Every structure is written in C-alpha cells, then in structure tokens.
Tab-separated table of C-alpha atoms in Angstrom:
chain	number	residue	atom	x	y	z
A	234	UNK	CA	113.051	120.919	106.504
A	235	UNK	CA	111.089	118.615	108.570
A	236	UNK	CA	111.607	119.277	112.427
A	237	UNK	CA	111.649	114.958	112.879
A	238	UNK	CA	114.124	113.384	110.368
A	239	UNK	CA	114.789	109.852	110.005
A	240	UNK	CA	117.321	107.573	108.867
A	241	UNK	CA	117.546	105.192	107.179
A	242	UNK	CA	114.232	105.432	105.246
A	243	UNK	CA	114.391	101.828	103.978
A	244	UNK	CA	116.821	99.110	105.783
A	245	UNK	CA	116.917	95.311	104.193
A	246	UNK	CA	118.820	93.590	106.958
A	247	UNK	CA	119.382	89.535	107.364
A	248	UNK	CA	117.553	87.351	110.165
A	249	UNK	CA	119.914	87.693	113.330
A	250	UNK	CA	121.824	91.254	112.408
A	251	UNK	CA	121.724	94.291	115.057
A	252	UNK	CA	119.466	96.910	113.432
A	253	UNK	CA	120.157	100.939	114.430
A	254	UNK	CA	117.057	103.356	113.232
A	255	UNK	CA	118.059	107.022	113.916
A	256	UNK	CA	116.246	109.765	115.015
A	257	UNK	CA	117.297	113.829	114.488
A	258	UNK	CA	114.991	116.530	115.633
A	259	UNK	CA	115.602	120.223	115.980
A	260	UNK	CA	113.232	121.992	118.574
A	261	UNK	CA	113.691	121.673	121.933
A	262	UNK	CA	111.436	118.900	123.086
A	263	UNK	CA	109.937	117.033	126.375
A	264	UNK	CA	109.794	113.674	124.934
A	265	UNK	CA	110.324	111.154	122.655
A	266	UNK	CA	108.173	108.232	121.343
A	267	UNK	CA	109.189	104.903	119.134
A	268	UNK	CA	106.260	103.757	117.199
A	269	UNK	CA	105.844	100.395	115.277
A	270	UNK	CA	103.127	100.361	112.335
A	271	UNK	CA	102.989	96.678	111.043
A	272	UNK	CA	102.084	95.627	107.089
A	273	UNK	CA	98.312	95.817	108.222
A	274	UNK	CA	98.555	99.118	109.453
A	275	UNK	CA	98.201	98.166	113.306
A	276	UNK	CA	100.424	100.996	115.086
A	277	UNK	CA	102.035	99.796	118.847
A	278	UNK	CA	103.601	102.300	120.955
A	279	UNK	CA	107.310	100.877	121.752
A	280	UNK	CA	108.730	103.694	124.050
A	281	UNK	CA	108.341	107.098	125.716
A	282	UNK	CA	111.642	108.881	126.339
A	283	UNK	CA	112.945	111.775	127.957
A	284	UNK	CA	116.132	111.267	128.659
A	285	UNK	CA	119.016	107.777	129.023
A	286	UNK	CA	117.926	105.085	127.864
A	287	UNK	CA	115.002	101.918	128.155
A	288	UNK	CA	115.288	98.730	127.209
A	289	UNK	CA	111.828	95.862	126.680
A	290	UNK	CA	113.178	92.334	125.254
A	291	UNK	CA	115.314	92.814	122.061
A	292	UNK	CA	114.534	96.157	121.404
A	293	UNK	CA	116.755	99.556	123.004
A	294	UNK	CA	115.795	102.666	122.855
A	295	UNK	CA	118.055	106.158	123.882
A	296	UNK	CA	118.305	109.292	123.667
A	297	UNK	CA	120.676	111.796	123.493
A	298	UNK	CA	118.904	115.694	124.351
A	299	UNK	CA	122.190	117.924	124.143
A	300	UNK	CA	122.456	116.605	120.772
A	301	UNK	CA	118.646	116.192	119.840
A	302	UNK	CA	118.920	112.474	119.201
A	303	UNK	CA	117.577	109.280	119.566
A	304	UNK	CA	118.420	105.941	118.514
A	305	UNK	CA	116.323	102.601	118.422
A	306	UNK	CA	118.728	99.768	118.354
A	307	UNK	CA	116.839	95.833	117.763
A	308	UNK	CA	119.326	93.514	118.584
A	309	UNK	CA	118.890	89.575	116.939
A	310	UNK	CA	116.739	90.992	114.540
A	311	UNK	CA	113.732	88.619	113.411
A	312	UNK	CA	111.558	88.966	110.247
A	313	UNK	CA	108.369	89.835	112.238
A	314	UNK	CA	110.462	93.065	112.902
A	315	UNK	CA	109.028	94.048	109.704
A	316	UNK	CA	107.434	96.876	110.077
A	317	UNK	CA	107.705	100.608	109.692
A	318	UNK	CA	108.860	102.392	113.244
A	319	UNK	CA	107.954	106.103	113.359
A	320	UNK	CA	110.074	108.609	115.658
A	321	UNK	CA	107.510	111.343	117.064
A	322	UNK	CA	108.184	114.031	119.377
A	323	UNK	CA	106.474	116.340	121.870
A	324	UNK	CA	108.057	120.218	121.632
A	325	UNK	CA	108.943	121.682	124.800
A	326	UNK	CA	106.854	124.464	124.179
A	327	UNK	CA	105.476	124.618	127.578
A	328	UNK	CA	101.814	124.759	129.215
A	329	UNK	CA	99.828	121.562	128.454
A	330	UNK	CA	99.951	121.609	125.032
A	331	UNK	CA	100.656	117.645	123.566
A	332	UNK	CA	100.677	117.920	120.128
A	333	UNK	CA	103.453	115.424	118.628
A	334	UNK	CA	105.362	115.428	115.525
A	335	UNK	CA	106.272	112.634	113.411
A	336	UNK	CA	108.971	111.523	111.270
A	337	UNK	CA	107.940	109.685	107.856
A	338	UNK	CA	109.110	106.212	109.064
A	339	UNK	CA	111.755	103.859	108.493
A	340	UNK	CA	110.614	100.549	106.824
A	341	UNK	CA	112.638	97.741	107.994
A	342	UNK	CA	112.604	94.830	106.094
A	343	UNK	CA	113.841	91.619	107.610
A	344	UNK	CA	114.893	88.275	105.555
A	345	UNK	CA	114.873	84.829	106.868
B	3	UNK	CA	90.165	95.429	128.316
B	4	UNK	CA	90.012	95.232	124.604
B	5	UNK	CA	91.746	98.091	123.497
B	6	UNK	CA	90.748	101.070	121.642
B	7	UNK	CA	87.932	100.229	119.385
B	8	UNK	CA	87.144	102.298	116.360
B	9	UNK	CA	84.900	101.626	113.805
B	10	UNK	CA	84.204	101.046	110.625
B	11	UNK	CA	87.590	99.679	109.566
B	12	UNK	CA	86.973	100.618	105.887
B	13	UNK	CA	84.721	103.770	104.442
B	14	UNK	CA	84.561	103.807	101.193
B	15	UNK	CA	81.922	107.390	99.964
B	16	UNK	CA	80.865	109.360	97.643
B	17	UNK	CA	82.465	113.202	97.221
B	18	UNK	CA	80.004	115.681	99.234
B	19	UNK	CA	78.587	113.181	101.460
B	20	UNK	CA	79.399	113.314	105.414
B	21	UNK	CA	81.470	110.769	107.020
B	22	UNK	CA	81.471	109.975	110.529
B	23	UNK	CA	84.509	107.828	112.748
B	24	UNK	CA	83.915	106.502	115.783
B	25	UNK	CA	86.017	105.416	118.627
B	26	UNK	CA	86.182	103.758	121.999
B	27	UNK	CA	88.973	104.817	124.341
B	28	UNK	CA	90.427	102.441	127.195
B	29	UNK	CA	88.360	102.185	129.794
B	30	UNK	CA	90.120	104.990	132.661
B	31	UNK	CA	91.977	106.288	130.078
B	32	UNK	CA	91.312	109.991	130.294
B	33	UNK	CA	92.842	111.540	127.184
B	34	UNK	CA	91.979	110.769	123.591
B	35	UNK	CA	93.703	111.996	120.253
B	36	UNK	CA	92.756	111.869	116.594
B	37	UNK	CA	95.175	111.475	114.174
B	38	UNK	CA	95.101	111.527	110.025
B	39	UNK	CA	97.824	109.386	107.907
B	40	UNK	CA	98.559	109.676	104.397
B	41	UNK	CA	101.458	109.022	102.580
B	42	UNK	CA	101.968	112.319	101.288
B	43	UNK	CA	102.111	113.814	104.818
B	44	UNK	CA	102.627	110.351	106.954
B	45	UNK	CA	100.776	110.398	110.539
B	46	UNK	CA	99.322	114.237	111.820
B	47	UNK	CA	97.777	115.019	114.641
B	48	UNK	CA	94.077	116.376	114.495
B	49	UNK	CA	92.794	117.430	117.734
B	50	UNK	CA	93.056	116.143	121.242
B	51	UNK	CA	90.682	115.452	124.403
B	52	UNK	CA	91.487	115.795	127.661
B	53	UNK	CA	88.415	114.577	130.746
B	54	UNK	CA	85.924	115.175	126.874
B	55	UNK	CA	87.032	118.783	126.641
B	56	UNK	CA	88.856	119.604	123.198
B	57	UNK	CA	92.176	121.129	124.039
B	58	UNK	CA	93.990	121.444	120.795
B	59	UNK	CA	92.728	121.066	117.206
B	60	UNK	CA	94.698	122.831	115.346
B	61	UNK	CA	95.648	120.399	113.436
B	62	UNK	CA	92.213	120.005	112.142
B	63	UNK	CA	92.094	120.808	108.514
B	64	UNK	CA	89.663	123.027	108.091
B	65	UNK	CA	86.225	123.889	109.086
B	66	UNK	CA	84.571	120.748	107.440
B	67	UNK	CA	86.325	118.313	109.877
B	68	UNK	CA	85.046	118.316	113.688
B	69	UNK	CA	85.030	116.169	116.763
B	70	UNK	CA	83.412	115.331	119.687
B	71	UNK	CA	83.496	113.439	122.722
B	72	UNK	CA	80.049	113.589	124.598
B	73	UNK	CA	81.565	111.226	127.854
B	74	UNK	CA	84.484	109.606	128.309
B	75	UNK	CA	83.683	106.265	126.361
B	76	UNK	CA	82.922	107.654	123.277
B	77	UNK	CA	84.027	109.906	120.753
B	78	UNK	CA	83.469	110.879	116.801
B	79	UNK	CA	85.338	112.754	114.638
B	80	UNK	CA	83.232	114.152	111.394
B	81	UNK	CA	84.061	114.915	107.841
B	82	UNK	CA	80.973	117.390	106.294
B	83	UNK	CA	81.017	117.282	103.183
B	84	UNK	CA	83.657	115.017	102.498
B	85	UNK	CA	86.318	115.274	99.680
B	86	UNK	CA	88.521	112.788	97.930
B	87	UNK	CA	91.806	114.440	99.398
B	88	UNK	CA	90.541	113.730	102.533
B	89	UNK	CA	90.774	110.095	101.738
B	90	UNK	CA	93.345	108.541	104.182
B	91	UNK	CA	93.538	106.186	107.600
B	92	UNK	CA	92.679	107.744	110.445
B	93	UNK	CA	93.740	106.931	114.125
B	94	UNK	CA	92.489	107.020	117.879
B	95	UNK	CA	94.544	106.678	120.435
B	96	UNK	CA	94.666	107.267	124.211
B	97	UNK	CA	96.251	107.375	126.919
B	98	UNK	CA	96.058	107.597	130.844
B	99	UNK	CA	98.283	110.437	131.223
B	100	UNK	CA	98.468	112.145	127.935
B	101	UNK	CA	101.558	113.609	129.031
B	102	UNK	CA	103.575	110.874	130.546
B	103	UNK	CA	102.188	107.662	129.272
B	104	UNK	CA	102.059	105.865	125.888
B	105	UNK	CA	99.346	106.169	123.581
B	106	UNK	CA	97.572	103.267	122.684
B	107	UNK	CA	96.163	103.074	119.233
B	108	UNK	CA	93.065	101.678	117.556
B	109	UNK	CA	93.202	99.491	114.484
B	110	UNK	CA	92.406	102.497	112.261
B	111	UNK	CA	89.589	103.569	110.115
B	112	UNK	CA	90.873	103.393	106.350
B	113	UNK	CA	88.739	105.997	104.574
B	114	UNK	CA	88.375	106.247	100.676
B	115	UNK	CA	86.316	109.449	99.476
B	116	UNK	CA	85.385	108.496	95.540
C-alpha cells in the first residue's frame, strides 16, 4: 500500500463546477504539498501545508493531521485547470531529513 | 529571475553511453533536489543539496547514477552507463528553505535511453 493515496485518479468535471481532489496518507508527517503538472509536463508548486487551511485565488487547500488528510478544493472550475495535481508529503521522521513522497496524481479534466 | 533552468529538454541515447543533466537553481536559493518521473513509479526523489553538500540520496538508484553540485549555481546529475529503464523525465527543483518553502521546479529534462 502506498503511504500517499489519492482520489479520484481521473475527474471529468464541466466548466464552472466545484472540484474536491483528496489526499490520504498514513505516516506521521510535517507537511503537505499540492503540486500541479500541466499537459506539457511543467510542474508548479500550489501549496505547503502543515496544518488549517490556505487559500490563493480559486483554489483551497486544507488539511486535516488527526485524521491524515488533505483536501484541494478549486472552486469555478475552468478548463486550463487541466492538469494532473500531485499530493506529496514530508514524514515526520525527525532531524533534517526532506525527502517527500508522492501520490500518483489525479488528472482533472475540465470541459468548456 | 528566470527560474530554474535545466537543460537539454530532450535526450534521446544510445544503451551504455553516459548521460549528463544539468541544472540552474534560483539565484539565493540554497537547497536543490533531483527528482526521476515515470509512469510506472510517478515522481521520486533522487538526492538532495543543501549550501552544495549532498544530504540524502538514497533515493538514487544505484551506483551508476550520481550528482554533483560544485557551487551554488550549478549542479549535474549523471547516468554512467545509461540503460533504457532509466529512460524517464527528470526534475530540479529548489527552494530557499528546503524545509519551509515551496519548491520551484525546472521545465524537466525528458530522457529516452534506446
């Protein structure tokens, strides 16, 4: 079982909708990061979380430790949304150590 | 500043022969990380830098894979000798504060091994 699991792995949603991703992990971690990887393969850092909540333009993202969760939430969704957004985390496995791991990525797919 | 620059954007080589990736951090930006995607095993992390000192690669594959970063503007990461399962797009990012800022990423270095 992978420690990052997302959900849904493919989401077809219409021009305007509210889009959830969702985010499970099962170590104990120190943060969170949303990634966005666009068709040309460009990948854009969206978020760092460690706890609550942050918000930039349409897109929300929060977490939920006690229950190892996060959720990105991209309200009036807009086809150059498209893209696949990757959940990574950092373990809280202490010293300086940074190495993240990474879900497989949820492709979104919006429609005009 | 115009971002992290890596180059080439496409490799295309021949099994056996070495392959070398280049990258230019942000300006400032004091750590650096490599990172491998296929879609087998999606996005891994190979090794990171922190000041141009190496602190974890673990990640790298195995012993024909190393990196370097001689100052803080430039680093490689090598494939000797290269093999087709090694074909994938690999990734530099970095970051001011490796620990508690984003990661900015290059454009990505797609790499076919024939």
């Amino acid at each position: 079982k992978n420690e990052v699991e997302q959900s849904p792995q493919n989401l077809t949603a219409q021009e305007g909708e509210f889009i959830t991703i969702n985010c499970s992990y099962s170590v104990g971690i120190s943060a969170l990061h949303w990634l966005q990887q666009h068709p040309g393969g460009g990948i854009v850092s969206l978020f760092m979380l460690s706890s609550g909540k942050k918000k930039h333009g349409r897109l929300i993202a929060t977490i939920n430790i006690q229950e190892k969760h996060s959720s990105l939430h991209i309200t009036a969704s807009h086809p150059r949304d498209s893209a696949v957004y990757i959940c990574a985390v950092r373990p809280n496995s202490g010293g300086s150590n940074y190495k993240l791991t990474f879900g497989k990525g949820t492709l979104l797919t919006v429609n005009p | 500043d115009a971002g992290v620059i890596q180059s080439p954007r496409h490799e295309v080589t021949e099994m056996g022969q070495e392959v070398t990736l280049r990258c230019k951090p942000i300006s400032g930006h004091d750590y650096l990380f490599w990172y491998r995607q296929t879609m087998m095993r999606g996005l891994e992390l190979l090794i990171y830098f922190n000041n141009n000192v190496p602190i974890d690669d673990s990640g790298m594959p195995e012993d024909r894979f190393s990196a370097k970063m001689p100052n803080a503007s430039f680093s490689t990461l090598k494939i000797q000798p290269s093999e087709p399962r090694d074909s994938a797009v690999y990734f530099c990012a970095s970051s001011l504060n490796g620990l508690h800022h984003i990661q900015y990423f290059g454009a990505g270095t797609r790499l076919s091994v024939l």
